[in-house]
């Protein structure tokens, strides 16, 4: 039942219920969204990934509106565990309340790194990305990378999938034509 509902949601997200002309527009918007998502992933360590992120958010919004949703968030929540924007809002407000002091502290460190700044509006996207990368490198706890090995990260993801989603990730060998990197790992979801 859950798989059928997800399949229906996926088909509706591709405009299956729309006319051929409208479905073509949806296909074009989906391609634009996917291309921008890939571009963002490739540029996220660059000097200014925020411009691409803004374009991606706008493309997602246009797509969702064409599909009859108020926002991309509404589209993504449909059929999910939370399925209600109010529940998400409540969760995010609680999270914001808990992490705000740490965020303010980090912002103050960014402002101090940048030097004398009269207002927060003066921090550009390029400044923000550059300063954040410098701070991360300078403030990362010594030896933290030994805890974040690939093996530990995979075990963490497996635990998260099992506990939160009730699914198991089982490592499977690659078929000869599937291997593109020697260090790649393949998992099946059960």
Short mmCIF file of C-alpha atoms in Angstrom, two decimals:
data_model
loop_
_atom_site.label_atom_id
_atom_site.label_comp_id
_atom_site.label_asym_id
_atom_site.label_seq_id
_atom_site.Cartn_x
_atom_site.Cartn_y
_atom_site.Cartn_z
CA UNK A 1 0.00 0.00 0.00
CA UNK A 2 2.81 2.38 0.93
CA UNK A 3 4.67 1.60 -2.32
CA UNK A 4 1.53 2.23 -4.39
CA UNK A 5 0.98 5.58 -2.66
CA UNK A 6 4.61 6.55 -3.30
CA UNK A 7 4.34 5.50 -6.95
CA UNK A 8 1.18 7.59 -7.35
CA UNK A 9 2.92 10.57 -5.73
CA UNK A 10 5.93 10.15 -8.04
CA UNK A 11 3.73 9.96 -11.12
CA UNK A 12 1.76 13.05 -10.07
CA UNK A 13 5.05 14.87 -9.46
CA UNK A 14 5.87 14.16 -13.10
CA UNK A 15 2.51 15.54 -14.24
CA UNK A 16 0.83 12.27 -15.22
CA UNK A 17 -2.57 13.86 -14.52
CA UNK A 18 -1.92 16.82 -16.84
CA UNK A 19 -2.36 17.35 -20.58
CA UNK A 20 0.52 16.50 -22.94
CA UNK A 21 1.52 20.15 -23.28
CA UNK A 22 1.47 20.75 -19.53
CA UNK A 23 3.36 17.49 -18.93
CA UNK A 24 6.08 18.72 -21.31
CA UNK A 25 6.40 21.92 -19.27
CA UNK A 26 6.68 19.81 -16.10
CA UNK A 27 9.37 17.65 -17.73
CA UNK A 28 11.34 20.77 -18.68
CA UNK A 29 11.02 22.19 -15.16
CA UNK A 30 12.08 18.85 -13.64
CA UNK A 31 15.17 18.80 -15.87
CA UNK A 32 16.02 22.38 -14.90
CA UNK A 33 15.58 21.52 -11.21
CA UNK A 34 17.77 18.41 -11.50
CA UNK A 35 20.49 20.27 -13.43
CA UNK A 36 20.56 23.04 -10.83
CA UNK A 37 20.71 20.45 -8.03
CA UNK A 38 23.72 18.82 -9.68
CA UNK A 39 25.34 22.21 -10.26
CA UNK A 40 24.81 23.12 -6.61
CA UNK A 41 26.38 19.84 -5.45
CA UNK A 42 29.39 20.47 -7.67
CA UNK A 43 29.79 24.10 -6.57
CA UNK A 44 28.98 23.81 -2.87
CA UNK A 45 32.67 23.99 -1.95
CA UNK A 46 33.30 26.90 -4.32
CA UNK A 47 33.44 30.55 -3.41
CA UNK A 48 29.75 31.24 -4.04
CA UNK A 49 27.31 28.32 -4.09
CA UNK A 50 24.47 30.54 -2.83
CA UNK A 51 23.58 31.96 -6.25
CA UNK A 52 22.97 28.46 -7.60
CA UNK A 53 21.03 27.57 -4.47
CA UNK A 54 18.70 30.53 -5.00
CA UNK A 55 18.11 29.44 -8.62
CA UNK A 56 17.41 25.88 -7.44
CA UNK A 57 14.88 27.07 -4.85
CA UNK A 58 13.13 29.23 -7.47
CA UNK A 59 12.99 26.31 -9.95
CA UNK A 60 11.51 24.01 -7.29
CA UNK A 61 8.90 26.63 -6.46
CA UNK A 62 7.90 27.13 -10.12
CA UNK A 63 7.58 23.36 -10.58
CA UNK A 64 5.44 22.95 -7.46
CA UNK A 65 3.12 25.78 -8.49
CA UNK A 66 2.65 24.20 -11.94
CA UNK A 67 1.69 20.95 -10.20
CA UNK A 68 -0.93 22.78 -8.12
CA UNK A 69 0.93 23.07 -4.83
CA UNK A 70 1.41 26.21 -2.81
CA UNK A 71 5.11 25.45 -2.35
CA UNK A 72 7.82 22.83 -2.84
CA UNK A 73 7.52 22.01 0.86
CA UNK A 74 3.82 21.17 0.49
CA UNK A 75 4.62 18.95 -2.50
CA UNK A 76 7.36 17.09 -0.65
CA UNK A 77 5.32 16.60 2.52
CA UNK A 78 2.40 14.98 0.71
CA UNK A 79 2.32 11.33 1.71
CA UNK A 80 5.17 11.65 4.20
CA UNK A 81 5.15 10.90 7.92
CA UNK A 82 4.80 14.58 8.78
CA UNK A 83 2.42 15.38 5.86
CA UNK A 84 1.45 18.64 7.55
CA UNK A 85 3.32 21.93 7.32
CA UNK A 86 2.22 22.83 10.86
CA UNK A 87 4.02 19.77 12.28
CA UNK A 88 7.17 20.69 10.38
CA UNK A 89 6.88 24.32 11.53
CA UNK A 90 6.51 23.21 15.16
CA UNK A 91 9.58 20.96 14.84
CA UNK A 92 11.66 23.70 13.19
CA UNK A 93 10.65 26.31 15.78
CA UNK A 94 11.72 23.96 18.56
CA UNK A 95 14.98 23.25 16.78
CA UNK A 96 15.59 26.96 16.21
CA UNK A 97 15.02 27.67 19.89
CA UNK A 98 17.60 25.05 20.85
CA UNK A 99 20.33 25.98 18.35
CA UNK A 100 19.91 29.76 18.12
CA UNK A 101 22.57 30.53 20.79
CA UNK A 102 25.16 28.44 18.93
CA UNK A 103 24.22 30.08 15.61
CA UNK A 104 24.55 33.56 17.10
CA UNK A 105 27.94 32.59 18.51
CA UNK A 106 29.05 31.32 15.09
CA UNK A 107 27.79 34.50 13.40
CA UNK A 108 29.77 36.60 15.86
CA UNK A 109 32.89 34.58 15.04
CA UNK A 110 32.25 35.19 11.34
CA UNK A 111 31.85 38.90 11.99
CA UNK A 112 35.06 38.95 14.02
CA UNK A 113 36.90 37.05 11.29
CA UNK A 114 35.72 39.48 8.67
CA UNK A 115 36.78 42.47 10.71
CA UNK A 116 34.90 45.63 11.54
CA UNK A 117 31.43 45.38 10.04
CA UNK A 118 28.72 47.90 10.78
CA UNK A 119 25.76 45.66 9.88
CA UNK A 120 25.00 42.08 8.94
CA UNK A 121 23.81 43.21 5.53
CA UNK A 122 27.42 43.80 4.55
CA UNK A 123 28.22 40.07 4.54
CA UNK A 124 27.94 38.91 0.94
CA UNK A 125 27.43 35.33 -0.16
CA UNK A 126 31.05 35.12 -1.30
CA UNK A 127 32.25 36.45 2.09
CA UNK A 128 29.98 34.05 3.95
CA UNK A 129 31.21 30.99 2.06
CA UNK A 130 34.89 31.95 2.33
CA UNK A 131 34.75 32.88 6.00
CA UNK A 132 32.71 29.80 6.93
CA UNK A 133 35.26 27.53 5.22
CA UNK A 134 38.13 29.25 7.06
CA UNK A 135 36.37 29.02 10.41
CA UNK A 136 35.49 25.35 9.87
CA UNK A 137 39.12 24.56 9.12
CA UNK A 138 40.38 26.56 12.10
CA UNK A 139 37.79 25.35 14.62
CA UNK A 140 37.42 21.69 13.73
CA UNK A 141 38.37 19.67 16.79
CA UNK A 142 41.72 17.97 16.44
CA UNK A 143 41.32 14.27 15.64
CA UNK A 144 37.58 14.53 14.84
CA UNK A 145 38.15 12.99 11.42
CA UNK A 146 39.05 9.65 13.01
CA UNK A 147 35.45 9.40 14.27
CA UNK A 148 33.97 10.28 10.88
CA UNK A 149 35.47 7.50 8.84
CA UNK A 150 33.49 6.13 5.91
CA UNK A 151 32.75 2.99 7.93
CA UNK A 152 31.39 4.96 10.89
CA UNK A 153 29.30 7.16 8.60
CA UNK A 154 27.84 4.11 6.82
CA UNK A 155 27.00 2.48 10.17
CA UNK A 156 25.33 5.72 11.26
CA UNK A 157 23.24 5.87 8.10
CA UNK A 158 22.30 2.19 8.49
CA UNK A 159 21.20 2.83 12.08
CA UNK A 160 19.22 5.93 11.07
CA UNK A 161 17.45 4.08 8.24
CA UNK A 162 16.61 1.18 10.52
CA UNK A 163 15.39 3.22 13.48
CA UNK A 164 13.62 6.07 11.67
CA UNK A 165 12.35 4.47 8.47
CA UNK A 166 12.26 0.78 9.42
CA UNK A 167 14.37 -0.27 6.44
CA UNK A 168 17.65 -2.13 6.25
CA UNK A 169 20.62 -1.27 4.07
CA UNK A 170 22.46 -4.41 3.01
CA UNK A 171 25.78 -4.20 1.21
CA UNK A 172 25.74 -5.96 -2.15
CA UNK A 173 28.54 -6.61 -4.64
CA UNK A 174 28.65 -4.59 -7.83
CA UNK A 175 28.05 -6.13 -11.21
CA UNK A 176 31.17 -5.65 -13.36
CA UNK A 177 29.50 -2.95 -15.47
CA UNK A 178 28.32 -1.00 -12.40
CA UNK A 179 31.68 -0.30 -10.77
CA UNK A 180 32.82 3.21 -11.54
CA UNK A 181 35.09 3.87 -8.54
CA UNK A 182 37.11 1.26 -6.66
CA UNK A 183 36.07 2.65 -3.26
CA UNK A 184 32.32 2.75 -4.10
CA UNK A 185 29.90 0.66 -2.03
CA UNK A 186 26.50 -0.60 -3.19
CA UNK A 187 23.55 -1.15 -0.86
CA UNK A 188 20.09 -2.61 -1.35
CA UNK A 189 17.21 -1.29 0.71
CA UNK A 190 14.93 -3.86 2.39
#
